[in-house]
Amino acid sequence: MSQITFIRHAKVKIDNKRRISVYALPEWSMAYDQAPLDPKHQPPKSLFNMVKDADMVLTSTLERSIASAEWLGLTIDEKSPVFIEAEIPEPRLFPKWLKLRPKTWLTILYLLMMSGLGNRDASLIRSKTRAKETAVKLDGLSAENRHIVVVGHGGI
């Protein structure tokens, strides 16, 4: 039987406390995608032991996933966009003057999207398609590998 270990990328060095409008979220997201890993948040030693015997290592194409795998001393076998986290849903219903922390906005938007309020939202459709692609890919690879490690994102 195969084992698949999912690891969320390490923390990045970015200001998550500054309050922003939901409409500033795409700009914040671009900065987040380009931010380096925060050296204060090294992976726990137990994680090194958990992944050291991996037969295959997969990451998203985003730098924080690639760098996280490298922190763990893993050799990446494949970088794929199917492991990128869910897109930010369309911000609707919110006044421009309302400012919250970026992670709070993301949580609210993802919850609304997953609760069905975003059923026609293109980001939900793409996320579901990507999830199916990921499942099919991992199912196929699990037939050939004993232990697969996926370094990706929390919102996948």
PDB file of C-alpha atoms in Angstrom:
ATOM      1  CA  MET A   1       0.000   0.000   0.000  1.00  0.00           C
ATOM      2  CA  SER A   2       1.260   3.459  -0.914  1.00  0.00           C
ATOM      3  CA  GLN A   3       1.617   6.390   1.422  1.00  0.00           C
ATOM      4  CA  ILE A   4       1.048   9.978   0.314  1.00  0.00           C
ATOM      5  CA  THR A   5       2.311  12.709   2.623  1.00  0.00           C
ATOM      6  CA  PHE A   6       0.960  16.213   2.055  1.00  0.00           C
ATOM      7  CA  ILE A   7       3.054  19.076   3.386  1.00  0.00           C
ATOM      8  CA  ARG A   8       2.029  22.701   3.364  1.00  0.00           C
ATOM      9  CA  HIS A   9       4.831  25.041   2.367  1.00  0.00           C
ATOM     10  CA  ALA A  10       6.780  26.853   5.087  1.00  0.00           C
ATOM     11  CA  LYS A  11       5.767  30.310   6.262  1.00  0.00           C
ATOM     12  CA  VAL A  12       6.777  33.197   4.059  1.00  0.00           C
ATOM     13  CA  LYS A  13       8.114  36.531   5.214  1.00  0.00           C
ATOM     14  CA  ILE A  14       5.248  38.960   4.608  1.00  0.00           C
ATOM     15  CA  ASP A  15       3.104  41.290   6.675  1.00  0.00           C
ATOM     16  CA  ASN A  16      -0.131  39.404   7.414  1.00  0.00           C
ATOM     17  CA  LYS A  17      -1.314  41.825  10.084  1.00  0.00           C
ATOM     18  CA  ARG A  18      -1.917  44.920   7.959  1.00  0.00           C
ATOM     19  CA  ARG A  19      -5.623  45.386   7.262  1.00  0.00           C
ATOM     20  CA  ILE A  20      -6.635  45.734   3.627  1.00  0.00           C
ATOM     21  CA  SER A  21      -9.764  45.987   1.522  1.00  0.00           C
ATOM     22  CA  VAL A  22     -10.867  42.745  -0.105  1.00  0.00           C
ATOM     23  CA  TYR A  23     -10.210  44.431  -3.447  1.00  0.00           C
ATOM     24  CA  ALA A  24      -6.507  44.784  -2.517  1.00  0.00           C
ATOM     25  CA  LEU A  25      -6.257  41.019  -2.003  1.00  0.00           C
ATOM     26  CA  PRO A  26      -4.980  40.204  -5.536  1.00  0.00           C
ATOM     27  CA  GLU A  27      -2.077  42.638  -5.077  1.00  0.00           C
ATOM     28  CA  TRP A  28      -1.311  41.175  -1.629  1.00  0.00           C
ATOM     29  CA  SER A  29      -1.477  37.682  -3.138  1.00  0.00           C
ATOM     30  CA  MET A  30       1.106  38.573  -5.792  1.00  0.00           C
ATOM     31  CA  ALA A  31       3.434  39.868  -3.068  1.00  0.00           C
ATOM     32  CA  TYR A  32       2.813  36.676  -1.072  1.00  0.00           C
ATOM     33  CA  ASP A  33       3.702  34.548  -4.113  1.00  0.00           C
ATOM     34  CA  GLN A  34       7.032  36.357  -4.442  1.00  0.00           C
ATOM     35  CA  ALA A  35       7.913  36.531  -0.740  1.00  0.00           C
ATOM     36  CA  PRO A  36      10.863  34.449   0.501  1.00  0.00           C
ATOM     37  CA  LEU A  37      10.506  31.828   3.208  1.00  0.00           C
ATOM     38  CA  ASP A  38      10.806  33.164   6.732  1.00  0.00           C
ATOM     39  CA  PRO A  39      14.053  31.737   8.180  1.00  0.00           C
ATOM     40  CA  LYS A  40      12.569  31.963  11.698  1.00  0.00           C
ATOM     41  CA  HIS A  41      10.150  29.138  10.860  1.00  0.00           C
ATOM     42  CA  GLN A  42      12.272  26.101  10.043  1.00  0.00           C
ATOM     43  CA  PRO A  43      10.515  22.744   9.613  1.00  0.00           C
ATOM     44  CA  PRO A  44      10.379  20.510  12.708  1.00  0.00           C
ATOM     45  CA  LYS A  45      12.907  17.670  12.887  1.00  0.00           C
ATOM     46  CA  SER A  46      10.100  15.129  12.959  1.00  0.00           C
ATOM     47  CA  LEU A  47       9.147  16.201   9.440  1.00  0.00           C
ATOM     48  CA  PHE A  48      12.645  15.434   8.136  1.00  0.00           C
ATOM     49  CA  ASN A  49      12.322  11.872   9.458  1.00  0.00           C
ATOM     50  CA  MET A  50       8.826  11.508   8.021  1.00  0.00           C
ATOM     51  CA  VAL A  51       9.858  12.333   4.445  1.00  0.00           C
ATOM     52  CA  LYS A  52      13.437  11.062   4.191  1.00  0.00           C
ATOM     53  CA  ASP A  53      12.380   7.765   2.575  1.00  0.00           C
ATOM     54  CA  ALA A  54      10.160   9.319  -0.115  1.00  0.00           C
ATOM     55  CA  ASP A  55      10.271   7.602  -3.498  1.00  0.00           C
ATOM     56  CA  MET A  56       8.823  10.618  -5.291  1.00  0.00           C
ATOM     57  CA  VAL A  57       8.606  14.311  -4.408  1.00  0.00           C
ATOM     58  CA  LEU A  58       6.111  16.616  -6.077  1.00  0.00           C
ATOM     59  CA  THR A  59       5.699  20.359  -5.582  1.00  0.00           C
ATOM     60  CA  SER A  60       3.641  23.152  -7.010  1.00  0.00           C
ATOM     61  CA  THR A  61       5.377  25.530  -9.390  1.00  0.00           C
ATOM     62  CA  LEU A  62       5.352  28.323  -6.799  1.00  0.00           C
ATOM     63  CA  GLU A  63       8.680  29.220  -5.218  1.00  0.00           C
ATOM     64  CA  ARG A  64       7.533  28.757  -1.600  1.00  0.00           C
ATOM     65  CA  SER A  65       6.714  25.089  -2.243  1.00  0.00           C
ATOM     66  CA  ILE A  66       9.941  24.461  -4.107  1.00  0.00           C
ATOM     67  CA  ALA A  67      12.003  26.197  -1.406  1.00  0.00           C
ATOM     68  CA  SER A  68      10.160  24.264   1.326  1.00  0.00           C
ATOM     69  CA  ALA A  69      11.064  20.950  -0.313  1.00  0.00           C
ATOM     70  CA  GLU A  70      14.659  22.107  -0.580  1.00  0.00           C
ATOM     71  CA  TRP A  71      14.669  23.054   3.141  1.00  0.00           C
ATOM     72  CA  LEU A  72      13.752  19.442   3.821  1.00  0.00           C
ATOM     73  CA  GLY A  73      16.659  18.251   1.683  1.00  0.00           C
ATOM     74  CA  LEU A  74      14.311  16.632  -0.836  1.00  0.00           C
ATOM     75  CA  THR A  75      15.057  16.128  -4.497  1.00  0.00           C
ATOM     76  CA  ILE A  76      12.059  17.302  -6.491  1.00  0.00           C
ATOM     77  CA  ASP A  77      10.896  14.887  -9.157  1.00  0.00           C
ATOM     78  CA  GLU A  78       8.146  17.042 -10.602  1.00  0.00           C
ATOM     79  CA  LYS A  79       6.830  20.595 -10.306  1.00  0.00           C
ATOM     80  CA  SER A  80       3.225  20.895 -11.391  1.00  0.00           C
ATOM     81  CA  PRO A  81       0.605  23.657 -11.389  1.00  0.00           C
ATOM     82  CA  VAL A  82      -2.038  21.128 -10.263  1.00  0.00           C
ATOM     83  CA  PHE A  83      -0.590  21.456  -6.756  1.00  0.00           C
ATOM     84  CA  ILE A  84      -1.089  25.235  -6.581  1.00  0.00           C
ATOM     85  CA  GLU A  85      -3.646  26.319  -4.027  1.00  0.00           C
ATOM     86  CA  ALA A  86      -7.182  27.310  -4.873  1.00  0.00           C
ATOM     87  CA  GLU A  87      -7.558  30.687  -6.516  1.00  0.00           C
ATOM     88  CA  ILE A  88      -8.940  33.604  -4.595  1.00  0.00           C
ATOM     89  CA  PRO A  89     -12.684  33.727  -5.236  1.00  0.00           C
ATOM     90  CA  GLU A  90     -14.277  36.829  -6.714  1.00  0.00           C
ATOM     91  CA  PRO A  91     -14.801  39.433  -3.996  1.00  0.00           C
ATOM     92  CA  ARG A  92     -18.444  40.400  -4.026  1.00  0.00           C
ATOM     93  CA  LEU A  93     -20.850  41.859  -1.519  1.00  0.00           C
ATOM     94  CA  PHE A  94     -18.212  43.712   0.480  1.00  0.00           C
ATOM     95  CA  PRO A  95     -17.845  47.495   0.774  1.00  0.00           C
ATOM     96  CA  LYS A  96     -14.476  48.941  -0.230  1.00  0.00           C
ATOM     97  CA  TRP A  97     -14.081  50.672   3.127  1.00  0.00           C
ATOM     98  CA  LEU A  98     -14.134  47.390   5.098  1.00  0.00           C
ATOM     99  CA  LYS A  99     -10.564  46.357   5.949  1.00  0.00           C
ATOM    100  CA  LEU A 100      -9.501  43.046   7.444  1.00  0.00           C
ATOM    101  CA  ARG A 101      -6.294  41.042   7.607  1.00  0.00           C
ATOM    102  CA  PRO A 102      -5.524  39.178   4.358  1.00  0.00           C
ATOM    103  CA  LYS A 103      -5.855  35.723   5.953  1.00  0.00           C
ATOM    104  CA  THR A 104      -9.262  36.719   7.351  1.00  0.00           C
ATOM    105  CA  TRP A 105     -10.426  37.754   3.879  1.00  0.00           C
ATOM    106  CA  LEU A 106      -9.150  34.502   2.388  1.00  0.00           C
ATOM    107  CA  THR A 107     -10.958  32.458   5.014  1.00  0.00           C
ATOM    108  CA  ILE A 108     -14.226  34.330   4.456  1.00  0.00           C
ATOM    109  CA  LEU A 109     -14.013  34.066   0.667  1.00  0.00           C
ATOM    110  CA  TYR A 110     -13.120  30.367   0.675  1.00  0.00           C
ATOM    111  CA  LEU A 111     -15.924  29.572   3.125  1.00  0.00           C
ATOM    112  CA  LEU A 112     -18.438  31.449   0.992  1.00  0.00           C
ATOM    113  CA  MET A 113     -17.167  29.703  -2.120  1.00  0.00           C
ATOM    114  CA  MET A 114     -17.275  26.236  -0.553  1.00  0.00           C
ATOM    115  CA  SER A 115     -20.712  26.807   0.963  1.00  0.00           C
ATOM    116  CA  GLY A 116     -22.179  27.088  -2.496  1.00  0.00           C
ATOM    117  CA  LEU A 117     -22.496  30.844  -2.734  1.00  0.00           C
ATOM    118  CA  GLY A 118     -19.778  30.761  -5.340  1.00  0.00           C
ATOM    119  CA  ASN A 119     -21.112  27.882  -7.426  1.00  0.00           C
ATOM    120  CA  ARG A 120     -20.883  29.978 -10.569  1.00  0.00           C
ATOM    121  CA  ASP A 121     -17.527  31.395  -9.546  1.00  0.00           C
ATOM    122  CA  ALA A 122     -14.838  30.500 -12.093  1.00  0.00           C
ATOM    123  CA  SER A 123     -12.282  29.978  -9.319  1.00  0.00           C
ATOM    124  CA  LEU A 124     -14.447  27.246  -7.758  1.00  0.00           C
ATOM    125  CA  ILE A 125     -14.871  25.493 -11.100  1.00  0.00           C
ATOM    126  CA  ARG A 126     -11.107  25.625 -11.744  1.00  0.00           C
ATOM    127  CA  SER A 127     -10.375  24.440  -8.187  1.00  0.00           C
ATOM    128  CA  LYS A 128     -12.672  21.431  -8.565  1.00  0.00           C
ATOM    129  CA  THR A 129     -11.111  20.575 -11.922  1.00  0.00           C
ATOM    130  CA  ARG A 130      -7.617  20.855 -10.451  1.00  0.00           C
ATOM    131  CA  ALA A 131      -8.597  18.689  -7.463  1.00  0.00           C
ATOM    132  CA  LYS A 132      -9.807  15.952  -9.830  1.00  0.00           C
ATOM    133  CA  GLU A 133      -6.605  16.198 -11.882  1.00  0.00           C
ATOM    134  CA  THR A 134      -4.566  15.943  -8.682  1.00  0.00           C
ATOM    135  CA  ALA A 135      -6.479  12.865  -7.483  1.00  0.00           C
ATOM    136  CA  VAL A 136      -6.052  11.101 -10.825  1.00  0.00           C
ATOM    137  CA  LYS A 137      -2.347  11.992 -10.951  1.00  0.00           C
ATOM    138  CA  LEU A 138      -1.663  10.777  -7.407  1.00  0.00           C
ATOM    139  CA  ASP A 139      -3.688   7.603  -7.947  1.00  0.00           C
ATOM    140  CA  GLY A 140      -1.574   6.744 -10.982  1.00  0.00           C
ATOM    141  CA  LEU A 141       1.704   7.552  -9.249  1.00  0.00           C
ATOM    142  CA  SER A 142       0.758   5.569  -6.142  1.00  0.00           C
ATOM    143  CA  ALA A 143       0.717   2.395  -8.219  1.00  0.00           C
ATOM    144  CA  GLU A 144       4.410   2.936  -8.994  1.00  0.00           C
ATOM    145  CA  ASN A 145       5.702   4.476  -5.747  1.00  0.00           C
ATOM    146  CA  ARG A 146       5.637   3.365  -2.144  1.00  0.00           C
ATOM    147  CA  HIS A 147       5.876   6.854  -0.581  1.00  0.00           C
ATOM    148  CA  ILE A 148       4.961  10.092  -2.363  1.00  0.00           C
ATOM    149  CA  VAL A 149       5.537  13.502  -0.776  1.00  0.00           C
ATOM    150  CA  VAL A 150       3.570  16.481  -2.056  1.00  0.00           C
ATOM    151  CA  VAL A 151       4.753  19.920  -0.974  1.00  0.00           C
ATOM    152  CA  GLY A 152       1.936  22.262  -1.816  1.00  0.00           C
ATOM    153  CA  HIS A 153      -0.503  24.680  -0.264  1.00  0.00           C
ATOM    154  CA  GLY A 154      -3.131  24.709   2.423  1.00  0.00           C
ATOM    155  CA  GLY A 155      -5.915  25.782   0.096  1.00  0.00           C
ATOM    156  CA  ILE A 156      -5.548  22.942  -2.385  1.00  0.00           C
TER     157      ILE A 156
END
